[in-house]
mmCIF file of C-alpha atoms in Angstrom:
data_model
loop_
_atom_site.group_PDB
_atom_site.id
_atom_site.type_symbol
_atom_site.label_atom_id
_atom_site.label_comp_id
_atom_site.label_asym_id
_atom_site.label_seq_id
_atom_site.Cartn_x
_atom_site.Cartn_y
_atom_site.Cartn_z
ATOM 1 C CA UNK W 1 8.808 -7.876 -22.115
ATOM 2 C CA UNK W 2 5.887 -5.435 -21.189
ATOM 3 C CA UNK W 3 3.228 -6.649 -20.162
ATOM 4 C CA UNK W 4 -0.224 -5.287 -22.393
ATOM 5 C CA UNK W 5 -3.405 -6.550 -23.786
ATOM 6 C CA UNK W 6 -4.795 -4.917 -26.374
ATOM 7 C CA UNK W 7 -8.473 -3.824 -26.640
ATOM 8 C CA UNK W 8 -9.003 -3.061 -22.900
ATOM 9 C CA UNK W 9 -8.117 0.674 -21.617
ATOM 10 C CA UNK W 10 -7.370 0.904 -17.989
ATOM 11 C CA UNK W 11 -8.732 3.904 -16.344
ATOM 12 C CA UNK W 12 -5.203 3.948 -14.267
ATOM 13 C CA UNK W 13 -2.732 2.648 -14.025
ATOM 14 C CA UNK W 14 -1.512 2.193 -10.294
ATOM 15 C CA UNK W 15 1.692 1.132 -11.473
ATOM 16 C CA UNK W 16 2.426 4.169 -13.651
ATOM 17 C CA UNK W 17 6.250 5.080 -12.369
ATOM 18 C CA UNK W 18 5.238 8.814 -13.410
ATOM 19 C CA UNK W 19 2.509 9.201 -10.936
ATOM 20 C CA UNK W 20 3.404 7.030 -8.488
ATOM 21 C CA UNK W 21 7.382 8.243 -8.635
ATOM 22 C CA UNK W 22 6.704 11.910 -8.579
ATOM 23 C CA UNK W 23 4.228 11.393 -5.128
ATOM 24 C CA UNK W 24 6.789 9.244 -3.726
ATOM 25 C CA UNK W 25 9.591 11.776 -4.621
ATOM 26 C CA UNK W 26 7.305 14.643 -3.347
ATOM 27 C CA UNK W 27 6.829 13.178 0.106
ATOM 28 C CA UNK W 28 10.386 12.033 0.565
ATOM 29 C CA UNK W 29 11.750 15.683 -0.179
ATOM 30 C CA UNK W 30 9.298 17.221 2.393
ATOM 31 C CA UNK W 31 10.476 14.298 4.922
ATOM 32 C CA UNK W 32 14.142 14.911 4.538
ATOM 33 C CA UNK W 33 14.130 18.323 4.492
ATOM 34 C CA UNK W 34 12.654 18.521 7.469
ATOM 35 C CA UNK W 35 14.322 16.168 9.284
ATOM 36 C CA UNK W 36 17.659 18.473 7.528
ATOM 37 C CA UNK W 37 16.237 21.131 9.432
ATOM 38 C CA UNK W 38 15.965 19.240 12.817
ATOM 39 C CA UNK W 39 11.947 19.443 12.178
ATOM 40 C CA UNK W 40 9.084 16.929 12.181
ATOM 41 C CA UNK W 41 5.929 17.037 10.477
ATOM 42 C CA UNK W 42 3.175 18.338 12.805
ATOM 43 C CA UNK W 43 0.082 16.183 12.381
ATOM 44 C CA UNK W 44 -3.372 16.613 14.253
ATOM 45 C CA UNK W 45 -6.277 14.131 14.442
ATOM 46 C CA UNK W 46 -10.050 14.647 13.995
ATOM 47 C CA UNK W 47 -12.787 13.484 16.583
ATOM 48 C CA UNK W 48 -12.527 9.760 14.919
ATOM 49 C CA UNK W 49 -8.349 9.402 15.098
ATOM 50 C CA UNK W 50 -8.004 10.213 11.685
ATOM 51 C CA UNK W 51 -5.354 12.553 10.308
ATOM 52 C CA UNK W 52 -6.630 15.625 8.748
ATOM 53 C CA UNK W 53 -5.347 18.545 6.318
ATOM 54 C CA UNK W 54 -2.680 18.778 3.987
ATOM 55 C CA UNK W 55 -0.113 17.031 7.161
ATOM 56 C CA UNK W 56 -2.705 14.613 7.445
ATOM 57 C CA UNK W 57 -2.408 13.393 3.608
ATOM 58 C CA UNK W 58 1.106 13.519 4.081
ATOM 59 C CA UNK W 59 1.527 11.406 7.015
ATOM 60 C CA UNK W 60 -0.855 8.503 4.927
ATOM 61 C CA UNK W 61 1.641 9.126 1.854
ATOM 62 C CA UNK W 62 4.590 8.567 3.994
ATOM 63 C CA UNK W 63 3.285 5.003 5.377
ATOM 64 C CA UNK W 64 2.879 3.839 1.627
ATOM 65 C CA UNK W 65 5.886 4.785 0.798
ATOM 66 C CA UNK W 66 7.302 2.592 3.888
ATOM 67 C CA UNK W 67 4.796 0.074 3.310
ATOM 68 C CA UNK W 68 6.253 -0.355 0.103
ATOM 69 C CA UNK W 69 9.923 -0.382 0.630
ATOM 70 C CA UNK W 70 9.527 -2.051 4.307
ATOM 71 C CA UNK W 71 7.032 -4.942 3.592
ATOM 72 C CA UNK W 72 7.746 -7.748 2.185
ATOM 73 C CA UNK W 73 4.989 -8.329 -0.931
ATOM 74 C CA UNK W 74 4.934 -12.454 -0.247
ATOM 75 C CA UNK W 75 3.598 -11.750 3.470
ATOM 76 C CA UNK W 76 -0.234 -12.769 4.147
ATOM 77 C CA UNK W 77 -1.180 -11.513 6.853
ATOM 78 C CA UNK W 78 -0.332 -8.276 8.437
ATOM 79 C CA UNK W 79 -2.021 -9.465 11.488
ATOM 80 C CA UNK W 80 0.964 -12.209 12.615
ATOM 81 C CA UNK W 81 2.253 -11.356 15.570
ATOM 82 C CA UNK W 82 5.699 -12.325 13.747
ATOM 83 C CA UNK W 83 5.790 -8.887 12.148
ATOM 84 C CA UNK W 84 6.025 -6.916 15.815
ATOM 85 C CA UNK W 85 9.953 -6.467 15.390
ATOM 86 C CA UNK W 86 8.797 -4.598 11.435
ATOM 87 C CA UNK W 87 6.257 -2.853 12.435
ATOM 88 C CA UNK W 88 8.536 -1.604 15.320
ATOM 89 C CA UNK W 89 10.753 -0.232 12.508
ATOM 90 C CA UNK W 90 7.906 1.173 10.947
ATOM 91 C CA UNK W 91 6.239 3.673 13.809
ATOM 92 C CA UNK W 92 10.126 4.536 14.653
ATOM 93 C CA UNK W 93 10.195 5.889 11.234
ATOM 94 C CA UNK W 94 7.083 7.557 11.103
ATOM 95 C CA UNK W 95 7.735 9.500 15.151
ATOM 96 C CA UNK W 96 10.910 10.418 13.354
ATOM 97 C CA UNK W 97 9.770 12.486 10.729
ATOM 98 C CA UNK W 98 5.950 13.514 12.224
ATOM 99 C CA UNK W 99 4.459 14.406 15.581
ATOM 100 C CA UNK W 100 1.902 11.761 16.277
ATOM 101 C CA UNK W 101 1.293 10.593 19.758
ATOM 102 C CA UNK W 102 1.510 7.096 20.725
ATOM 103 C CA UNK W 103 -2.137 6.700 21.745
ATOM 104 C CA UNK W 104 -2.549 7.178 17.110
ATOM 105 C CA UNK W 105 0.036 3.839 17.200
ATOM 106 C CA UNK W 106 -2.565 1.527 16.077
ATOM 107 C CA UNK W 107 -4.168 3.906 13.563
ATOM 108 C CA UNK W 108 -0.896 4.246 11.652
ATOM 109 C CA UNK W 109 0.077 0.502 11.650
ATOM 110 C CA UNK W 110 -3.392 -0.107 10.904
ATOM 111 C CA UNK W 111 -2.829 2.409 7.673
ATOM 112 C CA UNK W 112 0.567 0.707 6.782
ATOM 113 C CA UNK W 113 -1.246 -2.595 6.276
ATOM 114 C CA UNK W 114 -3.815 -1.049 4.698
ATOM 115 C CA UNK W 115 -0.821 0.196 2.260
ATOM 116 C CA UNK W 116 0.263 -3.241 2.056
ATOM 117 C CA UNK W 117 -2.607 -4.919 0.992
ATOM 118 C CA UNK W 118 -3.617 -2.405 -1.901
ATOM 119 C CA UNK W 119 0.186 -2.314 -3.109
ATOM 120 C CA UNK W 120 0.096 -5.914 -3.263
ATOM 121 C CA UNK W 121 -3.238 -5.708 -4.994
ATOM 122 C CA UNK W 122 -2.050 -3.389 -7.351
ATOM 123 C CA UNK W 123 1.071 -5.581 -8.233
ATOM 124 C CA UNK W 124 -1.420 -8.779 -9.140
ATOM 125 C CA UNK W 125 -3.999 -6.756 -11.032
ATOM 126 C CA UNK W 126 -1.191 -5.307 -13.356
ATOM 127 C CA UNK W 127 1.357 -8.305 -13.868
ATOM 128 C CA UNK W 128 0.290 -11.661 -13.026
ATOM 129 C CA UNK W 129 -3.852 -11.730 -12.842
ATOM 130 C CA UNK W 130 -4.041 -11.099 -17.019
ATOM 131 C CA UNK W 131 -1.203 -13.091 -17.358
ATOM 132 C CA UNK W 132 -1.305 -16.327 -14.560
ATOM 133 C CA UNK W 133 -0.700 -19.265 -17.092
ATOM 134 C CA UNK W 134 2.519 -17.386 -18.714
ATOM 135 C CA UNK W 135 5.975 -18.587 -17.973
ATOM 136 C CA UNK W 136 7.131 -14.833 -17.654
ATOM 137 C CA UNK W 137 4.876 -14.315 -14.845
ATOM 138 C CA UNK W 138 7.198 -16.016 -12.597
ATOM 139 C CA UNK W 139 10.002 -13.219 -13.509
ATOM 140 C CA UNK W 140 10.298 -9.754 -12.084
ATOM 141 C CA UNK W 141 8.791 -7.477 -14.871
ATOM 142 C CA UNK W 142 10.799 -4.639 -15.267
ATOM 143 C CA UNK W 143 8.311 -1.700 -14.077
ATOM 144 C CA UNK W 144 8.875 -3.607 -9.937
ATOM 145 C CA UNK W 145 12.983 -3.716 -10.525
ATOM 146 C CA UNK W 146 13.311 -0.012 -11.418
ATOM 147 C CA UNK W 147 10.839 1.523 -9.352
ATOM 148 C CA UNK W 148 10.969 -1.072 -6.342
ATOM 149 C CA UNK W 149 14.355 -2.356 -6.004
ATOM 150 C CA UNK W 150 14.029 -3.812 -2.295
ATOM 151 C CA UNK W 151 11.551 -6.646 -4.301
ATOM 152 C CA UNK W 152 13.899 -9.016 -5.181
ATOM 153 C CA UNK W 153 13.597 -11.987 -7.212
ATOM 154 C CA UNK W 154 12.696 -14.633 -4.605
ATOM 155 C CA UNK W 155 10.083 -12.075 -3.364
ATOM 156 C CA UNK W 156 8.363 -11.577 -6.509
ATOM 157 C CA UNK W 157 8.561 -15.782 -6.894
ATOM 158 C CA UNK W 158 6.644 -16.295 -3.170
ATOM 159 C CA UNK W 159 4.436 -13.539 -4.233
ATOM 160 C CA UNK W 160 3.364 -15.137 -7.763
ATOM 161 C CA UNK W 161 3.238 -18.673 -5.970
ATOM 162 C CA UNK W 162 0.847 -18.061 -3.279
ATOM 163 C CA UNK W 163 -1.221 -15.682 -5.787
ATOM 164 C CA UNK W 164 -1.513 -18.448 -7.903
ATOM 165 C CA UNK W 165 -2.640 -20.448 -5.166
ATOM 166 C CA UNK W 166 -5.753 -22.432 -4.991
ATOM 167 C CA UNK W 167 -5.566 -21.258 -1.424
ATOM 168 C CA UNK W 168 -5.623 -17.570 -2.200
ATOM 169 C CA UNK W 169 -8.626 -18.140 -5.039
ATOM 170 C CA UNK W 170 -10.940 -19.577 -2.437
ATOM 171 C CA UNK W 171 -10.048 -16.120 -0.399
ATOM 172 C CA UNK W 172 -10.275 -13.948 -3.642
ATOM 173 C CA UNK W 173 -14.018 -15.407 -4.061
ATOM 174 C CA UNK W 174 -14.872 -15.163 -0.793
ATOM 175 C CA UNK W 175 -13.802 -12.039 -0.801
ATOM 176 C CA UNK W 176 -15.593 -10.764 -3.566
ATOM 177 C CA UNK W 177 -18.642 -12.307 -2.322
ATOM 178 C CA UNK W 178 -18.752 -10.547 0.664
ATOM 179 C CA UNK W 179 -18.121 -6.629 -1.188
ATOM 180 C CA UNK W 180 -21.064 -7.869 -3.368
ATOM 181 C CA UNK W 181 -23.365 -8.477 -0.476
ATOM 182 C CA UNK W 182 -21.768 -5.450 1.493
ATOM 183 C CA UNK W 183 -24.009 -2.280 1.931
ATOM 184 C CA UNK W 184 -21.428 0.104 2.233
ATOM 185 C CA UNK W 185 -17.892 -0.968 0.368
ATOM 186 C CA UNK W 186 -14.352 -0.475 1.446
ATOM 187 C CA UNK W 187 -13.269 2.988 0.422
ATOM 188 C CA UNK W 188 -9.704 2.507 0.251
ATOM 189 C CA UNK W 189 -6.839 4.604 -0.464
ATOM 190 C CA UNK W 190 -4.670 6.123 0.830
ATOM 191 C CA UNK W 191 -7.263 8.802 1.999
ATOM 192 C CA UNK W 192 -9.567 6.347 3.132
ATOM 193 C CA UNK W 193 -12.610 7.264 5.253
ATOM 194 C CA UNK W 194 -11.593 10.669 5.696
ATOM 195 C CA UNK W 195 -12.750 11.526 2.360
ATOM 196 C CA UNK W 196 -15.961 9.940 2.577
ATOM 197 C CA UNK W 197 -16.614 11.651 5.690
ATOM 198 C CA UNK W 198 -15.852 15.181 4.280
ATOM 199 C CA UNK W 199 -18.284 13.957 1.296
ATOM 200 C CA UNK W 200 -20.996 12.832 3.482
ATOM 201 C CA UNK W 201 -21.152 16.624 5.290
ATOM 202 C CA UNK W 202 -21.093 18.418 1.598
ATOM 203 C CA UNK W 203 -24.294 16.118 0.913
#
């Protein structure tokens, strides 16, 4: 059954498998071609180790898409040192298909669990936050099995569990208590502080 609730319009949808297929196909066609062609993606940092250009945006698309595909959605903190051996797998792929230096490690691991967080944010805000005390919640809806089929069913069930936590309310409101209070929010994405940057010299 989809999921919908009448009367309240959504800006976006993060979820929407038009947009967020056709980027994912995008990247993935530049990524194999040039690894077809024996290539890799040539990347170059700014002054503050952030990716820049057209490359740049690529290079942050790339990690979402292994974010997604790589990371399991029930994990809590990216942090734990008991996700070395994945995040291993992760900068492997990423020297594979673009030139970034080893001393931008961090920055790119650091992006992937950025990735992680906001995918698994996504994935609560659309199917389980409207609809926490419904039986279906517990089931994959079918949006995750055709567009993410590495989420299997006992994923999706750890997810839902520890998002229905008590544990993981107490961090939601802390959370939220601490944007409120916060001077300058997060600006997420997957362009992150790069953007703001380039806004903050236009001003």
């Amino acid at each position: 059954m989809e999921h919908s609730k009448k009367g309240r319009a959504r800006k976006r949808n993060p979820m929407d498998p038009t947009v967020e297929g056709k980027r994912r196909a995008t990247i993935m066609k530049r990524v194999h071609m040039a690894r077809k062609r024996g290539e890799r993606i040539q990347v170059t940092f700014d002054k503050k180790g952030q990716p820049e250009g057209k490359h740049g945006d690529e290079l942050m698309s790339w990690i979402g898409v292994l974010a997604r595909e790589h990371v399991p959605i029930w994990i809590q903190d990216w942090r734990s040192r008991d996700l070395d051996g994945l995040k291993e797998i992760i900068w492997k792929e990423t020297v594979t298909s673009f030139t970034v230096e080893e001393s931008f490690r961090n920055t790119c691991l650091k992006s992937c669990g950025e990735a992680t967080r906001n995918f698994r944010y996504d994935l609560y805000k659309t199917f389980v936050e409207e609809f926490i005390n419904e039986e279906s919640v517990w089931t994959r809806p079918k949006k995750v099995i055709d567009n993410y089929p590495n989420i299997e069913e006992e994923d999706w069930m750890k997810f839902v569990q520890y998002r229905t936590s008590s544990q993981f309310q107490q961090l939601s409101d802390h959370g939220s208590e601490i944007r409120t209070n916060n001077e300058y929010p997060s600006r997420g994405g997957r362009d992150g502080y790069r953007k703001l940057d380039r806004e903050m010299i236009c001003q």
